[in-house]
């Protein structure tokens, strides 16, 4: 057990996964340079250029190659350098990888992990910070994992690599190195599809995932000092959704606020709101609140601070929910 950042935890998971000969890594700059964020640093030196592969700048080619590898007995880990670059690979992911088991009537499957950094907060250029996880959630057969801590990042990545079907593994670049915690040195897995109750509470529920988990803990602590008990849930996986944990919380607190960086319309938050309305509407004393990014492209530069959800906007939503009895 030692203290690690998310980058270090993912790097360690990749080293341990590649002890199995069927695991290969491919992507732009993942080998010689060790990745843009050095997440894959050192892997080529240990496992060689035949298993840690620098590819051309061709996202469709990266995922298409991974699909071919996966149906021929390998477990490819494909890196898309930034999540906003993934549009070029959507055909291979949605039309090929996610449908492989269905199309072949179970004869073939595609055990692919697609890794990609995402999220605002680091002043990236256009198409580098997009949070478009909702688009892929419309594709049955695709699991979508979005950890917020080093422990979860390592355990969920190892679970994703073991999974027999495609997993989109999204890495929060704004907290790549700013969050540290104790992480076991040995290999372990965290179950895909199980949310985590970060802080138990009784007066309201906040559901979120990714970077907001970090700063929302401070918001929850502020309310606690004023005698208000907020339950904070980290989804960890947005497909499949752990709706049972959310519903159980709402039945207890009777108030729900959903926070995510992605745009509001048709986001994962909308799906959560619909599912809670179907299963626990009579437990709610007020409307479900969503605090999200705005319905526009991710803005480049410092304006993104005003575009993203922030503590002030969350507090406004929670304060309104608390007025309902």
PDB file of C-alpha atoms in Angstrom:
ATOM      1  CA  UNK A   1       0.000   0.000   0.000  1.00  0.00           C
ATOM      2  CA  UNK A   2       1.352   3.409  -0.966  1.00  0.00           C
ATOM      3  CA  UNK A   3       0.032   6.879  -1.777  1.00  0.00           C
ATOM      4  CA  UNK A   4      -0.591   7.414  -5.483  1.00  0.00           C
ATOM      5  CA  UNK A   5      -2.109   9.888  -7.916  1.00  0.00           C
ATOM      6  CA  UNK A   6      -4.633   8.830 -10.554  1.00  0.00           C
ATOM      7  CA  UNK A   7      -1.875   8.837 -13.184  1.00  0.00           C
ATOM      8  CA  UNK A   8       0.317   6.587 -11.041  1.00  0.00           C
ATOM      9  CA  UNK A   9      -2.574   4.249 -10.208  1.00  0.00           C
ATOM     10  CA  UNK A  10      -3.529   3.804 -13.864  1.00  0.00           C
ATOM     11  CA  UNK A  11       0.102   3.326 -14.894  1.00  0.00           C
ATOM     12  CA  UNK A  12       0.495   0.630 -12.243  1.00  0.00           C
ATOM     13  CA  UNK A  13      -2.703  -1.091 -13.391  1.00  0.00           C
ATOM     14  CA  UNK A  14      -1.410  -1.163 -16.978  1.00  0.00           C
ATOM     15  CA  UNK A  15       1.901  -2.690 -15.892  1.00  0.00           C
ATOM     16  CA  UNK A  16       0.097  -5.400 -13.942  1.00  0.00           C
ATOM     17  CA  UNK A  17      -2.431  -6.113 -16.704  1.00  0.00           C
ATOM     18  CA  UNK A  18       0.305  -6.517 -19.298  1.00  0.00           C
ATOM     19  CA  UNK A  19       1.836  -9.340 -17.320  1.00  0.00           C
ATOM     20  CA  UNK A  20      -0.777 -11.317 -19.263  1.00  0.00           C
ATOM     21  CA  UNK A  21       0.495 -11.945 -22.792  1.00  0.00           C
ATOM     22  CA  UNK A  22      -2.862 -11.302 -24.463  1.00  0.00           C
ATOM     23  CA  UNK A  23      -2.997  -7.642 -23.357  1.00  0.00           C
ATOM     24  CA  UNK A  24      -1.679  -5.072 -25.850  1.00  0.00           C
ATOM     25  CA  UNK A  25      -1.641  -1.277 -25.771  1.00  0.00           C
ATOM     26  CA  UNK A  26      -2.011   0.991 -28.784  1.00  0.00           C
ATOM     27  CA  UNK A  27      -2.526   4.668 -29.452  1.00  0.00           C
ATOM     28  CA  UNK A  28      -0.923   7.940 -30.423  1.00  0.00           C
ATOM     29  CA  UNK A  29       2.386   8.523 -28.560  1.00  0.00           C
ATOM     30  CA  UNK A  30       1.692   5.783 -25.993  1.00  0.00           C
ATOM     31  CA  UNK A  31       5.009   3.995 -26.555  1.00  0.00           C
ATOM     32  CA  UNK A  32       8.096   6.139 -27.130  1.00  0.00           C
ATOM     33  CA  UNK A  33       6.768   9.241 -25.347  1.00  0.00           C
ATOM     34  CA  UNK A  34       4.750   7.409 -22.690  1.00  0.00           C
ATOM     35  CA  UNK A  35       1.577   9.302 -23.560  1.00  0.00           C
ATOM     36  CA  UNK A  36       0.704  13.000 -23.438  1.00  0.00           C
ATOM     37  CA  UNK A  37       0.184  12.773 -19.666  1.00  0.00           C
ATOM     38  CA  UNK A  38       2.861  10.056 -19.167  1.00  0.00           C
ATOM     39  CA  UNK A  39       0.186   7.563 -18.152  1.00  0.00           C
ATOM     40  CA  UNK A  40       1.856   4.848 -20.251  1.00  0.00           C
ATOM     41  CA  UNK A  41       5.408   5.786 -19.296  1.00  0.00           C
ATOM     42  CA  UNK A  42       7.821   2.842 -19.100  1.00  0.00           C
ATOM     43  CA  UNK A  43       5.538   0.255 -20.674  1.00  0.00           C
ATOM     44  CA  UNK A  44       7.347   0.055 -24.007  1.00  0.00           C
ATOM     45  CA  UNK A  45      10.686  -0.421 -22.255  1.00  0.00           C
ATOM     46  CA  UNK A  46       9.353  -3.437 -20.357  1.00  0.00           C
ATOM     47  CA  UNK A  47       6.979  -5.038 -22.859  1.00  0.00           C
ATOM     48  CA  UNK A  48       8.438  -3.989 -26.199  1.00  0.00           C
ATOM     49  CA  UNK A  49       7.191  -2.260 -29.342  1.00  0.00           C
ATOM     50  CA  UNK A  50       5.168  -5.295 -30.493  1.00  0.00           C
ATOM     51  CA  UNK A  51       2.824  -4.937 -27.490  1.00  0.00           C
ATOM     52  CA  UNK A  52       3.034  -1.191 -26.801  1.00  0.00           C
ATOM     53  CA  UNK A  53       2.324   0.327 -30.187  1.00  0.00           C
ATOM     54  CA  UNK A  54       2.584   3.911 -31.420  1.00  0.00           C
ATOM     55  CA  UNK A  55      -0.109   4.418 -34.048  1.00  0.00           C
ATOM     56  CA  UNK A  56      -0.663   7.052 -36.749  1.00  0.00           C
ATOM     57  CA  UNK A  57      -2.967   9.988 -35.951  1.00  0.00           C
ATOM     58  CA  UNK A  58      -6.024   7.999 -37.006  1.00  0.00           C
ATOM     59  CA  UNK A  59      -8.614   7.321 -34.327  1.00  0.00           C
ATOM     60  CA  UNK A  60     -10.788   5.188 -36.605  1.00  0.00           C
ATOM     61  CA  UNK A  61      -7.735   3.089 -37.422  1.00  0.00           C
ATOM     62  CA  UNK A  62      -6.843   2.688 -33.745  1.00  0.00           C
ATOM     63  CA  UNK A  63     -10.259   1.338 -32.777  1.00  0.00           C
ATOM     64  CA  UNK A  64     -10.672  -0.655 -36.001  1.00  0.00           C
ATOM     65  CA  UNK A  65      -7.359  -2.376 -35.288  1.00  0.00           C
ATOM     66  CA  UNK A  66      -8.449  -3.013 -31.706  1.00  0.00           C
ATOM     67  CA  UNK A  67     -11.667  -4.659 -32.926  1.00  0.00           C
ATOM     68  CA  UNK A  68      -9.671  -7.004 -35.152  1.00  0.00           C
ATOM     69  CA  UNK A  69      -7.304  -7.829 -32.303  1.00  0.00           C
ATOM     70  CA  UNK A  70     -10.172  -8.503 -29.906  1.00  0.00           C
ATOM     71  CA  UNK A  71     -11.928 -11.087 -32.076  1.00  0.00           C
ATOM     72  CA  UNK A  72      -8.635 -12.898 -32.573  1.00  0.00           C
ATOM     73  CA  UNK A  73      -7.870 -13.611 -28.926  1.00  0.00           C
ATOM     74  CA  UNK A  74      -6.200 -10.418 -27.723  1.00  0.00           C
ATOM     75  CA  UNK A  75      -7.324  -7.869 -25.133  1.00  0.00           C
ATOM     76  CA  UNK A  76      -6.394  -4.492 -26.632  1.00  0.00           C
ATOM     77  CA  UNK A  77      -6.249  -1.281 -24.619  1.00  0.00           C
ATOM     78  CA  UNK A  78      -6.694   1.571 -27.095  1.00  0.00           C
ATOM     79  CA  UNK A  79      -5.929   5.141 -26.088  1.00  0.00           C
ATOM     80  CA  UNK A  80      -7.729   8.092 -27.687  1.00  0.00           C
ATOM     81  CA  UNK A  81      -5.471  11.001 -26.818  1.00  0.00           C
ATOM     82  CA  UNK A  82      -8.335  13.335 -25.831  1.00  0.00           C
ATOM     83  CA  UNK A  83     -12.016  12.434 -25.591  1.00  0.00           C
ATOM     84  CA  UNK A  84     -13.043  15.086 -28.120  1.00  0.00           C
ATOM     85  CA  UNK A  85     -11.009  13.225 -30.755  1.00  0.00           C
ATOM     86  CA  UNK A  86     -13.199  10.142 -30.487  1.00  0.00           C
ATOM     87  CA  UNK A  87     -15.820  11.220 -33.011  1.00  0.00           C
ATOM     88  CA  UNK A  88     -13.738   9.764 -35.852  1.00  0.00           C
ATOM     89  CA  UNK A  89     -13.825   6.369 -34.122  1.00  0.00           C
ATOM     90  CA  UNK A  90     -17.537   6.228 -33.344  1.00  0.00           C
ATOM     91  CA  UNK A  91     -18.348   3.981 -36.295  1.00  0.00           C
ATOM     92  CA  UNK A  92     -15.858   1.348 -35.159  1.00  0.00           C
ATOM     93  CA  UNK A  93     -17.031   1.576 -31.546  1.00  0.00           C
ATOM     94  CA  UNK A  94     -20.795   1.734 -32.048  1.00  0.00           C
ATOM     95  CA  UNK A  95     -21.244  -0.268 -35.269  1.00  0.00           C
ATOM     96  CA  UNK A  96     -18.566  -2.897 -34.646  1.00  0.00           C
ATOM     97  CA  UNK A  97     -17.282  -3.296 -31.084  1.00  0.00           C
ATOM     98  CA  UNK A  98     -20.550  -2.904 -29.160  1.00  0.00           C
ATOM     99  CA  UNK A  99     -22.509  -5.129 -31.576  1.00  0.00           C
ATOM    100  CA  UNK A 100     -19.992  -7.954 -31.865  1.00  0.00           C
ATOM    101  CA  UNK A 101     -21.648 -10.313 -29.376  1.00  0.00           C
ATOM    102  CA  UNK A 102     -25.161  -9.562 -30.697  1.00  0.00           C
ATOM    103  CA  UNK A 103     -24.183  -9.780 -34.366  1.00  0.00           C
ATOM    104  CA  UNK A 104     -22.412 -13.116 -33.965  1.00  0.00           C
ATOM    105  CA  UNK A 105     -25.114 -14.614 -31.726  1.00  0.00           C
ATOM    106  CA  UNK A 106     -22.562 -14.940 -28.939  1.00  0.00           C
ATOM    107  CA  UNK A 107     -19.799 -16.603 -30.990  1.00  0.00           C
ATOM    108  CA  UNK A 108     -17.505 -13.575 -30.752  1.00  0.00           C
ATOM    109  CA  UNK A 109     -17.007 -10.772 -28.295  1.00  0.00           C
ATOM    110  CA  UNK A 110     -14.842  -7.667 -28.218  1.00  0.00           C
ATOM    111  CA  UNK A 111     -12.895  -7.312 -24.950  1.00  0.00           C
ATOM    112  CA  UNK A 112     -11.622  -3.813 -25.760  1.00  0.00           C
ATOM    113  CA  UNK A 113     -10.821  -1.025 -23.304  1.00  0.00           C
ATOM    114  CA  UNK A 114     -10.823   2.455 -24.824  1.00  0.00           C
ATOM    115  CA  UNK A 115      -8.998   4.876 -22.525  1.00  0.00           C
ATOM    116  CA  UNK A 116      -9.308   8.639 -22.930  1.00  0.00           C
ATOM    117  CA  UNK A 117      -8.743  11.749 -20.784  1.00  0.00           C
ATOM    118  CA  UNK A 118     -11.693  14.133 -20.584  1.00  0.00           C
ATOM    119  CA  UNK A 119     -13.093  17.116 -18.738  1.00  0.00           C
ATOM    120  CA  UNK A 120     -12.635  20.841 -18.292  1.00  0.00           C
ATOM    121  CA  UNK A 121     -10.626  22.806 -15.774  1.00  0.00           C
ATOM    122  CA  UNK A 122      -7.179  22.815 -17.410  1.00  0.00           C
ATOM    123  CA  UNK A 123      -7.732  25.425 -20.166  1.00  0.00           C
ATOM    124  CA  UNK A 124      -7.323  23.061 -23.094  1.00  0.00           C
ATOM    125  CA  UNK A 125      -7.966  23.965 -26.747  1.00  0.00           C
ATOM    126  CA  UNK A 126     -11.232  23.056 -28.465  1.00  0.00           C
ATOM    127  CA  UNK A 127     -12.146  19.334 -28.633  1.00  0.00           C
ATOM    128  CA  UNK A 128      -9.772  18.401 -25.792  1.00  0.00           C
ATOM    129  CA  UNK A 129     -12.143  18.672 -22.809  1.00  0.00           C
ATOM    130  CA  UNK A 130     -15.446  17.292 -24.113  1.00  0.00           C
ATOM    131  CA  UNK A 131     -17.628  15.198 -21.802  1.00  0.00           C
ATOM    132  CA  UNK A 132     -19.733  13.265 -24.299  1.00  0.00           C
ATOM    133  CA  UNK A 133     -20.305  10.099 -22.300  1.00  0.00           C
ATOM    134  CA  UNK A 134     -24.072  10.369 -22.885  1.00  0.00           C
ATOM    135  CA  UNK A 135     -23.602   9.777 -26.625  1.00  0.00           C
ATOM    136  CA  UNK A 136     -22.028   6.379 -25.993  1.00  0.00           C
ATOM    137  CA  UNK A 137     -24.574   5.458 -23.329  1.00  0.00           C
ATOM    138  CA  UNK A 138     -27.062   5.060 -26.211  1.00  0.00           C
ATOM    139  CA  UNK A 139     -25.083   2.053 -27.465  1.00  0.00           C
ATOM    140  CA  UNK A 140     -26.143  -1.210 -25.784  1.00  0.00           C
ATOM    141  CA  UNK A 141     -23.088  -3.345 -25.151  1.00  0.00           C
ATOM    142  CA  UNK A 142     -20.809  -0.478 -24.116  1.00  0.00           C
ATOM    143  CA  UNK A 143     -19.863  -0.012 -20.464  1.00  0.00           C
ATOM    144  CA  UNK A 144     -18.726   3.496 -19.464  1.00  0.00           C
ATOM    145  CA  UNK A 145     -16.441   3.933 -16.456  1.00  0.00           C
ATOM    146  CA  UNK A 146     -15.539   7.364 -15.016  1.00  0.00           C
ATOM    147  CA  UNK A 147     -13.475   7.133 -11.795  1.00  0.00           C
ATOM    148  CA  UNK A 148     -12.729  10.072  -9.509  1.00  0.00           C
ATOM    149  CA  UNK A 149     -10.005   8.670  -7.253  1.00  0.00           C
ATOM    150  CA  UNK A 150      -6.723   6.742  -7.560  1.00  0.00           C
ATOM    151  CA  UNK A 151      -8.098   3.665  -5.765  1.00  0.00           C
ATOM    152  CA  UNK A 152     -11.118   3.431  -8.034  1.00  0.00           C
ATOM    153  CA  UNK A 153      -9.083   4.243 -11.148  1.00  0.00           C
ATOM    154  CA  UNK A 154      -6.769   1.279 -10.651  1.00  0.00           C
ATOM    155  CA  UNK A 155      -9.427  -1.213  -9.578  1.00  0.00           C
ATOM    156  CA  UNK A 156     -11.927  -0.215 -12.246  1.00  0.00           C
ATOM    157  CA  UNK A 157      -9.305  -0.281 -15.018  1.00  0.00           C
ATOM    158  CA  UNK A 158      -8.237  -3.807 -14.087  1.00  0.00           C
ATOM    159  CA  UNK A 159     -11.904  -4.844 -14.001  1.00  0.00           C
ATOM    160  CA  UNK A 160     -12.441  -3.236 -17.414  1.00  0.00           C
ATOM    161  CA  UNK A 161      -9.506  -5.132 -18.917  1.00  0.00           C
ATOM    162  CA  UNK A 162     -10.955  -8.413 -17.609  1.00  0.00           C
ATOM    163  CA  UNK A 163     -14.426  -7.621 -18.994  1.00  0.00           C
ATOM    164  CA  UNK A 164     -15.436  -9.653 -22.064  1.00  0.00           C
ATOM    165  CA  UNK A 165     -17.088  -6.689 -23.778  1.00  0.00           C
ATOM    166  CA  UNK A 166     -16.110  -3.106 -24.741  1.00  0.00           C
ATOM    167  CA  UNK A 167     -15.460  -0.636 -21.937  1.00  0.00           C
ATOM    168  CA  UNK A 168     -15.002   3.099 -22.401  1.00  0.00           C
ATOM    169  CA  UNK A 169     -12.667   4.151 -19.584  1.00  0.00           C
ATOM    170  CA  UNK A 170     -12.653   7.933 -19.127  1.00  0.00           C
ATOM    171  CA  UNK A 171      -9.868   9.543 -17.110  1.00  0.00           C
ATOM    172  CA  UNK A 172     -10.434  12.937 -15.395  1.00  0.00           C
ATOM    173  CA  UNK A 173      -7.429  14.977 -16.521  1.00  0.00           C
ATOM    174  CA  UNK A 174      -8.174  17.940 -14.223  1.00  0.00           C
ATOM    175  CA  UNK A 175      -7.466  15.723 -11.191  1.00  0.00           C
ATOM    176  CA  UNK A 176      -4.888  13.399 -12.789  1.00  0.00           C
ATOM    177  CA  UNK A 177      -2.231  14.539 -10.312  1.00  0.00           C
ATOM    178  CA  UNK A 178      -4.047  16.694  -7.745  1.00  0.00           C
ATOM    179  CA  UNK A 179      -5.774  13.835  -5.888  1.00  0.00           C
ATOM    180  CA  UNK A 180      -3.711  11.363  -3.875  1.00  0.00           C
ATOM    181  CA  UNK A 181      -4.707   8.426  -1.673  1.00  0.00           C
ATOM    182  CA  UNK A 182      -3.504   5.075  -0.416  1.00  0.00           C
ATOM    183  CA  UNK A 183      -3.712   2.437  -3.144  1.00  0.00           C
ATOM    184  CA  UNK A 184      -2.756  -1.245  -2.805  1.00  0.00           C
ATOM    185  CA  UNK A 185       0.405  -2.144  -4.688  1.00  0.00           C
ATOM    186  CA  UNK A 186      -0.995  -5.519  -5.743  1.00  0.00           C
ATOM    187  CA  UNK A 187      -3.638  -6.035  -8.422  1.00  0.00           C
ATOM    188  CA  UNK A 188      -7.318  -5.806  -7.403  1.00  0.00           C
ATOM    189  CA  UNK A 189     -10.626  -4.996  -9.072  1.00  0.00           C
ATOM    190  CA  UNK A 190     -13.551  -2.703  -8.294  1.00  0.00           C
ATOM    191  CA  UNK A 191     -16.905  -3.962  -9.551  1.00  0.00           C
ATOM    192  CA  UNK A 192     -18.161  -2.141 -12.633  1.00  0.00           C
ATOM    193  CA  UNK A 193     -21.701  -0.848 -12.152  1.00  0.00           C
ATOM    194  CA  UNK A 194     -21.605  -0.206  -8.393  1.00  0.00           C
ATOM    195  CA  UNK A 195     -21.842   3.367  -7.127  1.00  0.00           C
ATOM    196  CA  UNK A 196     -20.048   4.523  -3.987  1.00  0.00           C
ATOM    197  CA  UNK A 197     -21.599   6.487  -1.137  1.00  0.00           C
ATOM    198  CA  UNK A 198     -18.817   8.982  -0.467  1.00  0.00           C
ATOM    199  CA  UNK A 199     -20.686  10.637   2.400  1.00  0.00           C
ATOM    200  CA  UNK A 200     -23.864   9.368   4.035  1.00  0.00           C
ATOM    201  CA  UNK A 201     -26.601  11.898   4.713  1.00  0.00           C
ATOM    202  CA  UNK A 202     -30.296  12.326   5.415  1.00  0.00           C
ATOM    203  CA  UNK A 203     -31.481  15.749   4.152  1.00  0.00           C
ATOM    204  CA  UNK A 204     -30.648  15.674   0.425  1.00  0.00           C
ATOM    205  CA  UNK A 205     -28.829  13.524  -2.134  1.00  0.00           C
ATOM    206  CA  UNK A 206     -26.192  14.683  -4.615  1.00  0.00           C
ATOM    207  CA  UNK A 207     -25.354  12.265  -7.432  1.00  0.00           C
ATOM    208  CA  UNK A 208     -22.241  12.935  -9.492  1.00  0.00           C
ATOM    209  CA  UNK A 209     -19.147  11.359 -11.078  1.00  0.00           C
ATOM    210  CA  UNK A 210     -15.652  12.367 -12.137  1.00  0.00           C
ATOM    211  CA  UNK A 211     -13.954  15.616 -10.983  1.00  0.00           C
ATOM    212  CA  UNK A 212     -17.040  17.146  -9.254  1.00  0.00           C
ATOM    213  CA  UNK A 213     -16.797  14.380  -6.643  1.00  0.00           C
ATOM    214  CA  UNK A 214     -13.674  16.066  -5.273  1.00  0.00           C
ATOM    215  CA  UNK A 215     -14.966  19.595  -4.766  1.00  0.00           C
ATOM    216  CA  UNK A 216     -18.468  18.479  -3.801  1.00  0.00           C
ATOM    217  CA  UNK A 217     -17.028  16.840  -0.695  1.00  0.00           C
ATOM    218  CA  UNK A 218     -16.100  20.324   0.506  1.00  0.00           C
ATOM    219  CA  UNK A 219     -19.625  21.554  -0.232  1.00  0.00           C
ATOM    220  CA  UNK A 220     -21.081  18.671   1.787  1.00  0.00           C
ATOM    221  CA  UNK A 221     -18.738  19.486   4.692  1.00  0.00           C
ATOM    222  CA  UNK A 222     -19.864  23.131   4.666  1.00  0.00           C
ATOM    223  CA  UNK A 223     -23.503  22.100   4.940  1.00  0.00           C
ATOM    224  CA  UNK A 224     -22.644  19.691   7.756  1.00  0.00           C
ATOM    225  CA  UNK A 225     -21.211  22.535   9.841  1.00  0.00           C
ATOM    226  CA  UNK A 226     -24.638  24.187   9.580  1.00  0.00           C
ATOM    227  CA  UNK A 227     -26.499  21.049  10.604  1.00  0.00           C
ATOM    228  CA  UNK A 228     -27.548  19.944   7.108  1.00  0.00           C
ATOM    229  CA  UNK A 229     -26.776  16.320   6.194  1.00  0.00           C
ATOM    230  CA  UNK A 230     -26.077  15.724   2.497  1.00  0.00           C
ATOM    231  CA  UNK A 231     -25.581  12.266   0.998  1.00  0.00           C
ATOM    232  CA  UNK A 232     -22.947  12.306  -1.765  1.00  0.00           C
ATOM    233  CA  UNK A 233     -22.949   9.464  -4.301  1.00  0.00           C
ATOM    234  CA  UNK A 234     -20.132   8.857  -6.798  1.00  0.00           C
ATOM    235  CA  UNK A 235     -21.595   6.806  -9.649  1.00  0.00           C
ATOM    236  CA  UNK A 236     -18.128   5.627 -10.824  1.00  0.00           C
ATOM    237  CA  UNK A 237     -19.884   3.908 -13.768  1.00  0.00           C
ATOM    238  CA  UNK A 238     -22.483   5.715 -15.894  1.00  0.00           C
ATOM    239  CA  UNK A 239     -23.301   2.626 -17.965  1.00  0.00           C
ATOM    240  CA  UNK A 240     -24.603   0.527 -16.381  1.00  0.00           C
ATOM    241  CA  UNK A 241     -26.180   2.909 -13.865  1.00  0.00           C
ATOM    242  CA  UNK A 242     -26.499   1.824 -10.240  1.00  0.00           C
ATOM    243  CA  UNK A 243     -30.035   3.113  -9.978  1.00  0.00           C
ATOM    244  CA  UNK A 244     -30.759   0.976  -6.903  1.00  0.00           C
ATOM    245  CA  UNK A 245     -28.265   2.938  -4.787  1.00  0.00           C
ATOM    246  CA  UNK A 246     -29.692   6.241  -6.038  1.00  0.00           C
ATOM    247  CA  UNK A 247     -33.299   5.252  -5.369  1.00  0.00           C
ATOM    248  CA  UNK A 248     -32.480   3.994  -1.871  1.00  0.00           C
ATOM    249  CA  UNK A 249     -30.842   7.333  -1.104  1.00  0.00           C
ATOM    250  CA  UNK A 250     -33.732   9.385  -2.499  1.00  0.00           C
ATOM    251  CA  UNK A 251     -36.231   7.371  -0.488  1.00  0.00           C
ATOM    252  CA  UNK A 252     -34.262   8.393   2.591  1.00  0.00           C
ATOM    253  CA  UNK A 253     -33.453  12.051   1.850  1.00  0.00           C
ATOM    254  CA  UNK A 254     -36.490  12.964  -0.328  1.00  0.00           C
ATOM    255  CA  UNK A 255     -34.420  15.495  -2.325  1.00  0.00           C
ATOM    256  CA  UNK A 256     -32.146  14.962  -5.339  1.00  0.00           C
ATOM    257  CA  UNK A 257     -29.544  17.118  -7.064  1.00  0.00           C
ATOM    258  CA  UNK A 258     -27.540  15.731 -10.018  1.00  0.00           C
ATOM    259  CA  UNK A 259     -24.209  17.346 -10.921  1.00  0.00           C
ATOM    260  CA  UNK A 260     -22.168  16.712 -14.067  1.00  0.00           C
ATOM    261  CA  UNK A 261     -19.769  18.577 -16.354  1.00  0.00           C
ATOM    262  CA  UNK A 262     -21.443  17.513 -19.602  1.00  0.00           C
ATOM    263  CA  UNK A 263     -24.142  19.607 -21.259  1.00  0.00           C
ATOM    264  CA  UNK A 264     -27.568  19.453 -19.661  1.00  0.00           C
ATOM    265  CA  UNK A 265     -29.889  18.391 -22.498  1.00  0.00           C
ATOM    266  CA  UNK A 266     -30.150  14.601 -22.903  1.00  0.00           C
ATOM    267  CA  UNK A 267     -27.266  14.041 -20.500  1.00  0.00           C
ATOM    268  CA  UNK A 268     -26.781  11.169 -18.063  1.00  0.00           C
ATOM    269  CA  UNK A 269     -28.445  13.389 -15.467  1.00  0.00           C
ATOM    270  CA  UNK A 270     -31.652  13.385 -17.506  1.00  0.00           C
ATOM    271  CA  UNK A 271     -31.670   9.580 -17.540  1.00  0.00           C
ATOM    272  CA  UNK A 272     -31.141   9.474 -13.767  1.00  0.00           C
ATOM    273  CA  UNK A 273     -33.986  11.952 -13.260  1.00  0.00           C
ATOM    274  CA  UNK A 274     -36.295   9.836 -15.436  1.00  0.00           C
ATOM    275  CA  UNK A 275     -35.434   6.614 -13.636  1.00  0.00           C
ATOM    276  CA  UNK A 276     -35.934   8.198 -10.204  1.00  0.00           C
ATOM    277  CA  UNK A 277     -39.279   9.615 -11.384  1.00  0.00           C
ATOM    278  CA  UNK A 278     -40.338   6.126 -12.463  1.00  0.00           C
ATOM    279  CA  UNK A 279     -39.247   4.393  -9.283  1.00  0.00           C
ATOM    280  CA  UNK A 280     -39.354   6.915  -6.447  1.00  0.00           C
ATOM    281  CA  UNK A 281     -41.443   9.916  -7.463  1.00  0.00           C
ATOM    282  CA  UNK A 282     -43.645   9.667  -4.374  1.00  0.00           C
ATOM    283  CA  UNK A 283     -40.567   9.895  -2.158  1.00  0.00           C
ATOM    284  CA  UNK A 284     -39.662  13.322  -3.541  1.00  0.00           C
ATOM    285  CA  UNK A 285     -40.836  16.466  -1.765  1.00  0.00           C
ATOM    286  CA  UNK A 286     -39.610  18.779  -4.512  1.00  0.00           C
ATOM    287  CA  UNK A 287     -38.339  18.818  -8.102  1.00  0.00           C
ATOM    288  CA  UNK A 288     -35.139  17.069  -9.145  1.00  0.00           C
ATOM    289  CA  UNK A 289     -32.362  19.605  -9.710  1.00  0.00           C
ATOM    290  CA  UNK A 290     -29.607  19.344 -12.328  1.00  0.00           C
ATOM    291  CA  UNK A 291     -26.440  21.451 -12.110  1.00  0.00           C
ATOM    292  CA  UNK A 292     -24.468  20.902 -15.301  1.00  0.00           C
ATOM    293  CA  UNK A 293     -22.504  22.432 -18.127  1.00  0.00           C
ATOM    294  CA  UNK A 294     -24.472  24.668 -20.471  1.00  0.00           C
ATOM    295  CA  UNK A 295     -25.871  23.639 -23.849  1.00  0.00           C
ATOM    296  CA  UNK A 296     -22.949  24.851 -25.895  1.00  0.00           C
ATOM    297  CA  UNK A 297     -19.595  23.483 -27.043  1.00  0.00           C
ATOM    298  CA  UNK A 298     -16.974  23.335 -24.317  1.00  0.00           C
ATOM    299  CA  UNK A 299     -15.525  26.864 -24.226  1.00  0.00           C
ATOM    300  CA  UNK A 300     -11.772  27.255 -24.637  1.00  0.00           C
ATOM    301  CA  UNK A 301      -9.791  29.319 -22.140  1.00  0.00           C
ATOM    302  CA  UNK A 302     -10.646  30.724 -18.732  1.00  0.00           C
ATOM    303  CA  UNK A 303     -14.367  31.161 -19.485  1.00  0.00           C
ATOM    304  CA  UNK A 304     -14.762  27.449 -18.800  1.00  0.00           C
ATOM    305  CA  UNK A 305     -14.706  28.259 -15.054  1.00  0.00           C
ATOM    306  CA  UNK A 306     -18.093  29.934 -15.481  1.00  0.00           C
ATOM    307  CA  UNK A 307     -19.339  27.246 -17.848  1.00  0.00           C
ATOM    308  CA  UNK A 308     -18.746  24.292 -15.543  1.00  0.00           C
ATOM    309  CA  UNK A 309     -20.885  23.457 -12.521  1.00  0.00           C
ATOM    310  CA  UNK A 310     -19.395  25.047  -9.415  1.00  0.00           C
ATOM    311  CA  UNK A 311     -20.042  25.197  -5.657  1.00  0.00           C
ATOM    312  CA  UNK A 312     -22.120  28.377  -5.915  1.00  0.00           C
ATOM    313  CA  UNK A 313     -24.528  26.884  -8.443  1.00  0.00           C
ATOM    314  CA  UNK A 314     -24.823  23.662  -6.425  1.00  0.00           C
ATOM    315  CA  UNK A 315     -25.537  25.551  -3.207  1.00  0.00           C
ATOM    316  CA  UNK A 316     -28.299  27.512  -4.925  1.00  0.00           C
ATOM    317  CA  UNK A 317     -29.917  24.254  -6.021  1.00  0.00           C
ATOM    318  CA  UNK A 318     -29.563  22.594  -2.608  1.00  0.00           C
ATOM    319  CA  UNK A 319     -30.860  25.654  -0.761  1.00  0.00           C
ATOM    320  CA  UNK A 320     -33.986  25.634  -2.923  1.00  0.00           C
ATOM    321  CA  UNK A 321     -34.498  21.897  -2.358  1.00  0.00           C
ATOM    322  CA  UNK A 322     -34.269  22.412   1.391  1.00  0.00           C
ATOM    323  CA  UNK A 323     -37.212  24.838   1.284  1.00  0.00           C
ATOM    324  CA  UNK A 324     -39.524  21.944   0.329  1.00  0.00           C
ATOM    325  CA  UNK A 325     -41.104  20.026   3.209  1.00  0.00           C
TER     326      UNK A 325
END
